[in-house]
Coordinates of C-alpha atoms in Angstrom, one line a residue:
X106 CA 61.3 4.4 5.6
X107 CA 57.7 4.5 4.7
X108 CA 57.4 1.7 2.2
X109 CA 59.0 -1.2 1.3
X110 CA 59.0 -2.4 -2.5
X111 CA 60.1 -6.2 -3.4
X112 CA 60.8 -6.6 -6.8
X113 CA 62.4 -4.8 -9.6
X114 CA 60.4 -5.8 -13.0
X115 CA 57.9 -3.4 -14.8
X116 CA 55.3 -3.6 -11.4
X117 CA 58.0 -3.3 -8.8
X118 CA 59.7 -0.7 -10.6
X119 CA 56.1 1.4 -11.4
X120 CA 55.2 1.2 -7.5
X121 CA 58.4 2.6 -6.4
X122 CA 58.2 5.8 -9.1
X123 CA 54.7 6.6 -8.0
X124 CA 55.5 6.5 -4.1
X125 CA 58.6 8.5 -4.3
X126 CA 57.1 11.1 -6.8
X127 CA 54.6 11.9 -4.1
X128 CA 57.3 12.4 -1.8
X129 CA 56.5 8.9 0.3
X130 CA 60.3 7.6 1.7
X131 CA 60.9 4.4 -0.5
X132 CA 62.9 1.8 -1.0
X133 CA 63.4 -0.6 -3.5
X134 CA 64.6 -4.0 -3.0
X135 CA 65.4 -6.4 -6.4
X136 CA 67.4 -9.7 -6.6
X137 CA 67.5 -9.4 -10.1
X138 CA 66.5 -12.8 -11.0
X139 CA 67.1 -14.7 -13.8
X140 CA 64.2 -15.4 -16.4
X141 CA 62.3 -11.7 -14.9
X142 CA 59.1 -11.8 -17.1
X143 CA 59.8 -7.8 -17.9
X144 CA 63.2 -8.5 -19.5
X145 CA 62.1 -10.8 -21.5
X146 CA 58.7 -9.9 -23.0
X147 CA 57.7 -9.4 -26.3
X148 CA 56.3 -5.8 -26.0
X149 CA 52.7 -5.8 -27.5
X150 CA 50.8 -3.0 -25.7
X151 CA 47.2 -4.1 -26.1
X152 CA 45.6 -2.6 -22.7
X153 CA 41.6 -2.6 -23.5
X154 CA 39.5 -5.2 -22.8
X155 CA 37.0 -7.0 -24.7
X156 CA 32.9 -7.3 -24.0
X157 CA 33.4 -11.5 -22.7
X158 CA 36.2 -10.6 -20.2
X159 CA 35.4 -10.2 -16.2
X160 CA 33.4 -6.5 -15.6
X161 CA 36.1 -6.3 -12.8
X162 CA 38.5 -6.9 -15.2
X163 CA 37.3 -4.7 -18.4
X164 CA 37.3 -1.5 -15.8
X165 CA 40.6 -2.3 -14.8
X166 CA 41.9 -2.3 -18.1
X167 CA 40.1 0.7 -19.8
X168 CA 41.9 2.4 -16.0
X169 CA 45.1 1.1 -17.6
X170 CA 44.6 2.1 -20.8
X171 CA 44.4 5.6 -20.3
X172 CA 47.1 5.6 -17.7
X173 CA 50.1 4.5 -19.5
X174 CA 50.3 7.3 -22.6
X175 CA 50.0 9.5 -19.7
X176 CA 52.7 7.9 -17.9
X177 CA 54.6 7.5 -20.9
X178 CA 54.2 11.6 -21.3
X179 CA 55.3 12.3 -17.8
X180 CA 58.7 10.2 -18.3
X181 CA 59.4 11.8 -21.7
X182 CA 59.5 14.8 -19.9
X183 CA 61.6 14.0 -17.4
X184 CA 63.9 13.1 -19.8
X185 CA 63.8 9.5 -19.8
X186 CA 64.1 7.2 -22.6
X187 CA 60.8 5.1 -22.3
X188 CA 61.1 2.2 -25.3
X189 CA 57.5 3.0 -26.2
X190 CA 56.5 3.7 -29.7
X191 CA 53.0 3.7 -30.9
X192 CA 53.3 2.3 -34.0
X193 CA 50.0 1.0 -35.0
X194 CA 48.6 -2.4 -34.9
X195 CA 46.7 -5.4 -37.3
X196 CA 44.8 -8.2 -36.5
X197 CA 45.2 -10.4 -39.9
X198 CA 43.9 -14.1 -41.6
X199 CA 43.2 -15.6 -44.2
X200 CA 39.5 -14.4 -44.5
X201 CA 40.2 -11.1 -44.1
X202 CA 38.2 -10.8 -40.1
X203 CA 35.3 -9.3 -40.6
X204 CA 34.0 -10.0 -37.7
X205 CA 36.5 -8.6 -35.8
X206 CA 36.6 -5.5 -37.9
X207 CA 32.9 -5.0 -36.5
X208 CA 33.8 -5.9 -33.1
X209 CA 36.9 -3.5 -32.8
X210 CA 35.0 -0.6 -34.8
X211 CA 32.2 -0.5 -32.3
X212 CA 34.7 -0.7 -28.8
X213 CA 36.5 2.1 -30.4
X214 CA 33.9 4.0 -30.1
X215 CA 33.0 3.6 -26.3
X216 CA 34.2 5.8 -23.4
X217 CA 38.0 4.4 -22.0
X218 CA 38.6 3.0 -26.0
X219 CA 39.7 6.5 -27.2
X220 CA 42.9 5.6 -27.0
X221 CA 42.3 2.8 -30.1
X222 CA 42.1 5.5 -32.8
X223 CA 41.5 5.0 -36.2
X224 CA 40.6 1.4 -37.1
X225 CA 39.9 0.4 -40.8
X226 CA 39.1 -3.1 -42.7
X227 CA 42.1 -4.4 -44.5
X228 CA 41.5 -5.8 -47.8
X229 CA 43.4 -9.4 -48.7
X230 CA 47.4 -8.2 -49.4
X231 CA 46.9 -5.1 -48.2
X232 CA 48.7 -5.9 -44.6
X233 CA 51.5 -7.0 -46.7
X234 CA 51.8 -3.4 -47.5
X235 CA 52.6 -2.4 -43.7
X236 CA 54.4 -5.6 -43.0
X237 CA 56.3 -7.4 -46.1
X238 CA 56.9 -10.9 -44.6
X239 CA 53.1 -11.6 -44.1
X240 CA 51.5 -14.0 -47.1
X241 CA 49.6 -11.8 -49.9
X242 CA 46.4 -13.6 -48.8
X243 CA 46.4 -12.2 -46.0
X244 CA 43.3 -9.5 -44.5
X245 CA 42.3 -8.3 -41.4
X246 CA 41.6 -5.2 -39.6
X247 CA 44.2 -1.9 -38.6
X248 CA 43.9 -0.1 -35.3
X249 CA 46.2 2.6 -34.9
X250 CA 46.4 2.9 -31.3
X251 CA 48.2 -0.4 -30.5
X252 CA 51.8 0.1 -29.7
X253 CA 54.7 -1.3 -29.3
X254 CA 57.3 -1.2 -25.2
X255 CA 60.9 -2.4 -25.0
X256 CA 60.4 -4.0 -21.5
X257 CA 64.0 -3.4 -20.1
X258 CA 63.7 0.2 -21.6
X259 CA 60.8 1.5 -19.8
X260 CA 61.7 -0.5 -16.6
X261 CA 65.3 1.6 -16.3
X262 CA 63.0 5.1 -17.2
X263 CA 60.7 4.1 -13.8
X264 CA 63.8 3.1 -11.9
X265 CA 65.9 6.1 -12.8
X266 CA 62.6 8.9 -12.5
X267 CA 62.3 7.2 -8.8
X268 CA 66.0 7.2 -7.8
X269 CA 65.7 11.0 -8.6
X270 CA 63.0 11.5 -6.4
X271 CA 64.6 9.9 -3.8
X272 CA 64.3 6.0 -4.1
X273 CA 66.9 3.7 -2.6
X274 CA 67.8 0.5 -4.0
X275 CA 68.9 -2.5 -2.3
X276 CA 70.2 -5.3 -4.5
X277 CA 69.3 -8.8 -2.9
X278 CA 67.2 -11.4 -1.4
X279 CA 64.2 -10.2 0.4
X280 CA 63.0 -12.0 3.1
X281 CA 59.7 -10.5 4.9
X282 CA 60.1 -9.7 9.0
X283 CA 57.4 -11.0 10.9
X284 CA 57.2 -9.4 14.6
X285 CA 54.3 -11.3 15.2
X286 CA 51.2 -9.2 14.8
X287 CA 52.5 -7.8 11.1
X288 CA 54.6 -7.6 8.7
X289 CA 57.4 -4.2 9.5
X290 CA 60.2 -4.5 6.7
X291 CA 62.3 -6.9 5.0
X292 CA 65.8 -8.3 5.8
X293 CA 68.2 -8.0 3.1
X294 CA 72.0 -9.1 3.1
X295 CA 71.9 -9.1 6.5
X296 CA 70.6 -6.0 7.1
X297 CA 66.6 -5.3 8.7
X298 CA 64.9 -2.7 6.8
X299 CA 62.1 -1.7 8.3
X300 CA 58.6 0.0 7.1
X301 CA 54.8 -0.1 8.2
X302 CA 53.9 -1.7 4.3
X303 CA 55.9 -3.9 2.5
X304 CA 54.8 -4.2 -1.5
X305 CA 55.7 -7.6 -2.9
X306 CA 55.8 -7.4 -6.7
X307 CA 58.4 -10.2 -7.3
X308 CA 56.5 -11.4 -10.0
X309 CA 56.3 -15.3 -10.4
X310 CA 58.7 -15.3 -7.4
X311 CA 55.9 -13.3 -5.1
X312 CA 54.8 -16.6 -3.8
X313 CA 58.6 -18.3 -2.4
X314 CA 58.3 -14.9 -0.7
X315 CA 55.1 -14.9 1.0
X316 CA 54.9 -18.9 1.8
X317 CA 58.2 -17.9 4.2
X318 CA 55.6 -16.0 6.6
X319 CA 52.9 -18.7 6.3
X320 CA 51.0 -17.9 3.5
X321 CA 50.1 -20.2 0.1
X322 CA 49.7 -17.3 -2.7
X323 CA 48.2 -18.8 -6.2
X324 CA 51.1 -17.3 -8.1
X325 CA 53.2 -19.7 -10.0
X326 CA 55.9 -18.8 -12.8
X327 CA 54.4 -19.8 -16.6
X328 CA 57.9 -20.1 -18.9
X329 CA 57.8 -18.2 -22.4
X330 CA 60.5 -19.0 -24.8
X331 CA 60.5 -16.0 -27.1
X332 CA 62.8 -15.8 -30.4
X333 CA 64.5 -12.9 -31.9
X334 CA 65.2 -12.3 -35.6
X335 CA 67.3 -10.2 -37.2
X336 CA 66.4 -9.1 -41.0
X337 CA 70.0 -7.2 -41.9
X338 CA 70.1 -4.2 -44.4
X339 CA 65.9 -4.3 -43.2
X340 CA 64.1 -1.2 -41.3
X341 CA 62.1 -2.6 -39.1
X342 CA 61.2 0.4 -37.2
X343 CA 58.1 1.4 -38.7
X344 CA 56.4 -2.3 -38.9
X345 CA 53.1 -2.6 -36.8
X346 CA 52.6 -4.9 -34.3
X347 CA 50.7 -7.8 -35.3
X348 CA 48.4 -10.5 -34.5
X349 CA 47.7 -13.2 -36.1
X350 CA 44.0 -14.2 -35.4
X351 CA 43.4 -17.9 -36.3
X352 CA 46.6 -18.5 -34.2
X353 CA 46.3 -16.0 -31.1
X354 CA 50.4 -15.5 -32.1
X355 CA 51.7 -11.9 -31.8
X356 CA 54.7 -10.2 -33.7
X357 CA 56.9 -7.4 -32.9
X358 CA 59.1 -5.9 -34.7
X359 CA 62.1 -3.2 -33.1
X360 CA 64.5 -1.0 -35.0
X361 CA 67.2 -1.4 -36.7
X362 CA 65.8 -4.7 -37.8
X363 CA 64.6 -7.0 -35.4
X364 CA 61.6 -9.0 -35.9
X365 CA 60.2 -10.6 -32.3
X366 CA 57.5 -13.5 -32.6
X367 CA 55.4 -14.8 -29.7
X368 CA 56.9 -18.1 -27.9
X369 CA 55.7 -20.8 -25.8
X370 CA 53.7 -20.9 -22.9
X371 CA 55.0 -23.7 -20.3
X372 CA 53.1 -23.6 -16.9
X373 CA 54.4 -26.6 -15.9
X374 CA 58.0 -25.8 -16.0
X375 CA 58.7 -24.4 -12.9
X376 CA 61.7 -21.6 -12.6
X377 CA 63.7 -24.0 -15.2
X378 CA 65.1 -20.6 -17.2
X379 CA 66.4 -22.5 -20.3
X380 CA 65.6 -22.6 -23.8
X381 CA 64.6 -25.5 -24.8
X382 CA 65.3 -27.7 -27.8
X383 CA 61.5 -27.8 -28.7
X384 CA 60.4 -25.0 -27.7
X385 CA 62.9 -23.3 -30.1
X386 CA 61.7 -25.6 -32.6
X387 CA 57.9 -24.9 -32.1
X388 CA 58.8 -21.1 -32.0
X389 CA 60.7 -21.6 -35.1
X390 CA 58.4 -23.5 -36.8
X391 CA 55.3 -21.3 -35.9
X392 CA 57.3 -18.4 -37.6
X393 CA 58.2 -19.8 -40.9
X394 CA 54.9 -21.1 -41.5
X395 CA 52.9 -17.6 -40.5
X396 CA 55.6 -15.4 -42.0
X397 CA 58.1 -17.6 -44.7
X398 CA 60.0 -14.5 -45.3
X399 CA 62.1 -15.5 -42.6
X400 CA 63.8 -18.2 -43.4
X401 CA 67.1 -16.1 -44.8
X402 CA 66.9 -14.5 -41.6
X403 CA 69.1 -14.9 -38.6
X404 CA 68.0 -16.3 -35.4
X405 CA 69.6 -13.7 -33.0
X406 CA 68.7 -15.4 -29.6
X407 CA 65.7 -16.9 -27.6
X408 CA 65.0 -15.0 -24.1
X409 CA 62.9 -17.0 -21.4
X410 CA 60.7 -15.4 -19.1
X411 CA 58.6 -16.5 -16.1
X412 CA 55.5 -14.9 -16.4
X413 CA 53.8 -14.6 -13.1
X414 CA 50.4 -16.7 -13.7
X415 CA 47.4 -17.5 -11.2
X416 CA 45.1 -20.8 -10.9
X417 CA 41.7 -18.5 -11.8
X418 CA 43.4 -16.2 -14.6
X419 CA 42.9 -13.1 -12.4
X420 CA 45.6 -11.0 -10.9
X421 CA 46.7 -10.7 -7.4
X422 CA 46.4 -7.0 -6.0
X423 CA 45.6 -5.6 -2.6
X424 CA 46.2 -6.4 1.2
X425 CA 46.1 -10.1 2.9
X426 CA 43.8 -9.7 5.7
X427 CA 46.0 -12.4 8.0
X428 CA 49.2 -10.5 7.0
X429 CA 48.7 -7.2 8.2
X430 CA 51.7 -4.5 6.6
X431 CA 51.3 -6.3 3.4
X432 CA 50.7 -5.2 -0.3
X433 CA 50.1 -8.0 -3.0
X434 CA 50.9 -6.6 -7.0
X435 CA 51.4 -9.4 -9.2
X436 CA 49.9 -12.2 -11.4
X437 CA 49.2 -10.4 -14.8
X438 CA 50.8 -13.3 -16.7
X439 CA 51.3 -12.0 -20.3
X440 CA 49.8 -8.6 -19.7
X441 CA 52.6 -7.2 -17.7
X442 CA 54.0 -4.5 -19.9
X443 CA 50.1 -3.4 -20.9
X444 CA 49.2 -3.2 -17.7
X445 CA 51.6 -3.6 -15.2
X446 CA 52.4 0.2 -14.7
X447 CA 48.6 0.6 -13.6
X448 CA 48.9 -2.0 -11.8
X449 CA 51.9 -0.4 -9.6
X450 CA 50.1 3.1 -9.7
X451 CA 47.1 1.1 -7.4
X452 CA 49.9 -0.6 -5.8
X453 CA 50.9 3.1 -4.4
X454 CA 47.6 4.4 -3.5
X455 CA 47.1 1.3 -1.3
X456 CA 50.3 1.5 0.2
X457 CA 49.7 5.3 0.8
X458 CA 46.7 4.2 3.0
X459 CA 44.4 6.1 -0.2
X460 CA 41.5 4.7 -2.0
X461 CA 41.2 3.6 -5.0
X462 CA 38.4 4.2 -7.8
X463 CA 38.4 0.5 -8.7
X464 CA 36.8 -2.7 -7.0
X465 CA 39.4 -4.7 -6.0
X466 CA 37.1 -7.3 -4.5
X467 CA 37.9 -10.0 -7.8
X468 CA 41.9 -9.1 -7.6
X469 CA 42.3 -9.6 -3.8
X470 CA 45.2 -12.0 -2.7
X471 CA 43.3 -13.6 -0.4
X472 CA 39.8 -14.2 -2.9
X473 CA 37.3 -17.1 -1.9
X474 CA 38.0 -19.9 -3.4
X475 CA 41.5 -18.5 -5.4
X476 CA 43.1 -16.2 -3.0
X477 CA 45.7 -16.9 -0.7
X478 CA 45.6 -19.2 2.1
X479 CA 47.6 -20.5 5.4
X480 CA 50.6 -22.9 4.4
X481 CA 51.2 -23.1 7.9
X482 CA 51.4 -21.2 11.7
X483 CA 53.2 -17.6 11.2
X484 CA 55.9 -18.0 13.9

């Protein structure tokens, strides 16, 4: 065994396809927990970055940007069902966003924004015409690049596309072997498996599994409540993703004729995976007043998902220097399904021993003043 992958969500499952499709000898190890952040997210693909956001992190994401359609390309023809549809995208209010039409205009112009397309000013009720729930007032801006990703989907195209290639898959606890100068493998169900780099990609669980060997990683899970509509005798299929701007609230819709809104964001609630009775209510109430067309419809189910979120906003992504054999891929919070399949592309380069084009100097694991430090003497 060459490499050792923890974790079987969007990352975990992106590492593993782009180790075994270069031939490396992988294996994937998942304990499939309850509340995994790429079950249960909304799907709003949204990859570039905007001119205020970290120059570490606006290279990373125009990488990411033109990675996934690529990706997405490569599955397709391998026959794999991705859950990927780009079906356009607005940004609406009440004052029709100007401002942002000027902002988006000019980034989709720049190099690593081709991927935006066409983006045009919406005049008050026009978004109405693209999505029928939202208020006539409403303005705001179209770009037609924005998409839409049924996490679970996608995740099952990586996993089956690596499994072809070779990929074996252990279902279970990981727990990191330590043979006291590095990290060589995990133990799983009793068993050692053993490999020169181990990738831990267990999301908001990434930090239970390093703390076992010593180290304190600024991961921590961020609970997201997220409802589900259902509009019956409705096509939803063709709806755009939208945003709502004065709110920073998202909605998605999926075929036949389900209508997704953005829930809550709970960092303080620990791996609690339960719906709550006011976080349904706040997701519920949210809705109605953004989009009252939904009130005849029925409230399919709320899925909760631990996002994997980090004390300085930046992800975690490369080696540990004090825990040698070990690869770091987690922390994108919200952004998984954006860019969580880039993120498991560098994951495989670094695991490969290759280099990457990025500076990973801002994402490290172990970051001044961020990173990951000693919880206590590796024994």
């Amino acid at each position: 065994m060459d490499v050792i992958v923890v974790g079987g969500g969007i990352v975990g499952t992106a590492t593993a396809f782009h180790l075994a499709r270069k031939g490396v000898s992988t294996a994937l190890v998942d304990s499939s927990h309850t509340g995994r952040a790429t079950d249960a997210g909304q799907g709003v693909v949204f990859p570039w970055p905007f001119p205020w956001e970290d120059p570490a992190v606006q290279d990373f994401k125009r990488r990411a940007a033109g990675h996934l359609p690529a990706l997405i390309e490569e599955l397709t023809d391998d026959g794999q069902a991705t859950g990927y549809e780009r079906v356009g995208g607005m940004s609406v209010d009440l004052e029709g966003d100007d401002a942002g039409y000027e902002l988006v205009r000019a980034l989709a112009d720049l190099p690593g924004y081709e991927g935006m397309g066409r983006v045009e000013r919406l005049a008050p009720g026009e978004p109405r015409e693209h999505l029928p729930l939202l208020p006539a007032s409403y303005g705001g801006v179209y770009i037609e690049g924005m998409a839409r990703v049924h996490g679970r989907v996608l995740r099952t195209a990586l996993f089956n596309a690596a499994e072809e290639r070779g990929l074996r898959y252990r279902k279970g606890d990981a727990h990191l072997l330590w043979n006291g100068h590095r990290v060589n493998g995990v133990r799983v169900g009793g068993e050692d498996l053993e490999a020169p780099v181990v990738v831990v990609a267990a999301g908001a669980w990434s930090g239970r599994l390093l703390s076992a060997v010593g180290v304190r990683a600024p991961v921590f899970p961020v609970r997201g409540q997220i409802t589900h509509f259902a509009l019956p005798g409705t096509d939803t299929r063709a709806w755009p993703v939208v945003r709502f701007g004065e709110h920073d609230h998202h909605v998605v819709s999926f075929g036949p004729d389900r209508v997704v809104t953005a829930g809550t964001r709970e960092p303080e609630a620990g791996f609690e995976c339960r719906v709550t009775a006011k976080g349904l209510a706040d997701n519920l109430a949210t809705a109605l007043d953004l989009m009252p067309g939904l009130a005849q419809a029925t409230v399919v189910e709320t899925r909760v998902g631990l996002r994997p979120g980090t004390h300085d906003g930046r992800q975690l992504l490369g080696p540990i220097e004090r825990l040698p054999g070990i690869i770091v891929a987690t922390g994108l919070g919200g952004d998984g399904l954006s860019l969580g399949p880039y993120q498991g592309l560098v994951a495989a380069r670094l695991a490969m021993g290759r280099a990457t084009e990025e500076d990973l100097t801002a994402f490290r694991p172990d970051r001044p003043g961020g990173g990951a430090r000693p919880a206590e003497k590796v024994e």
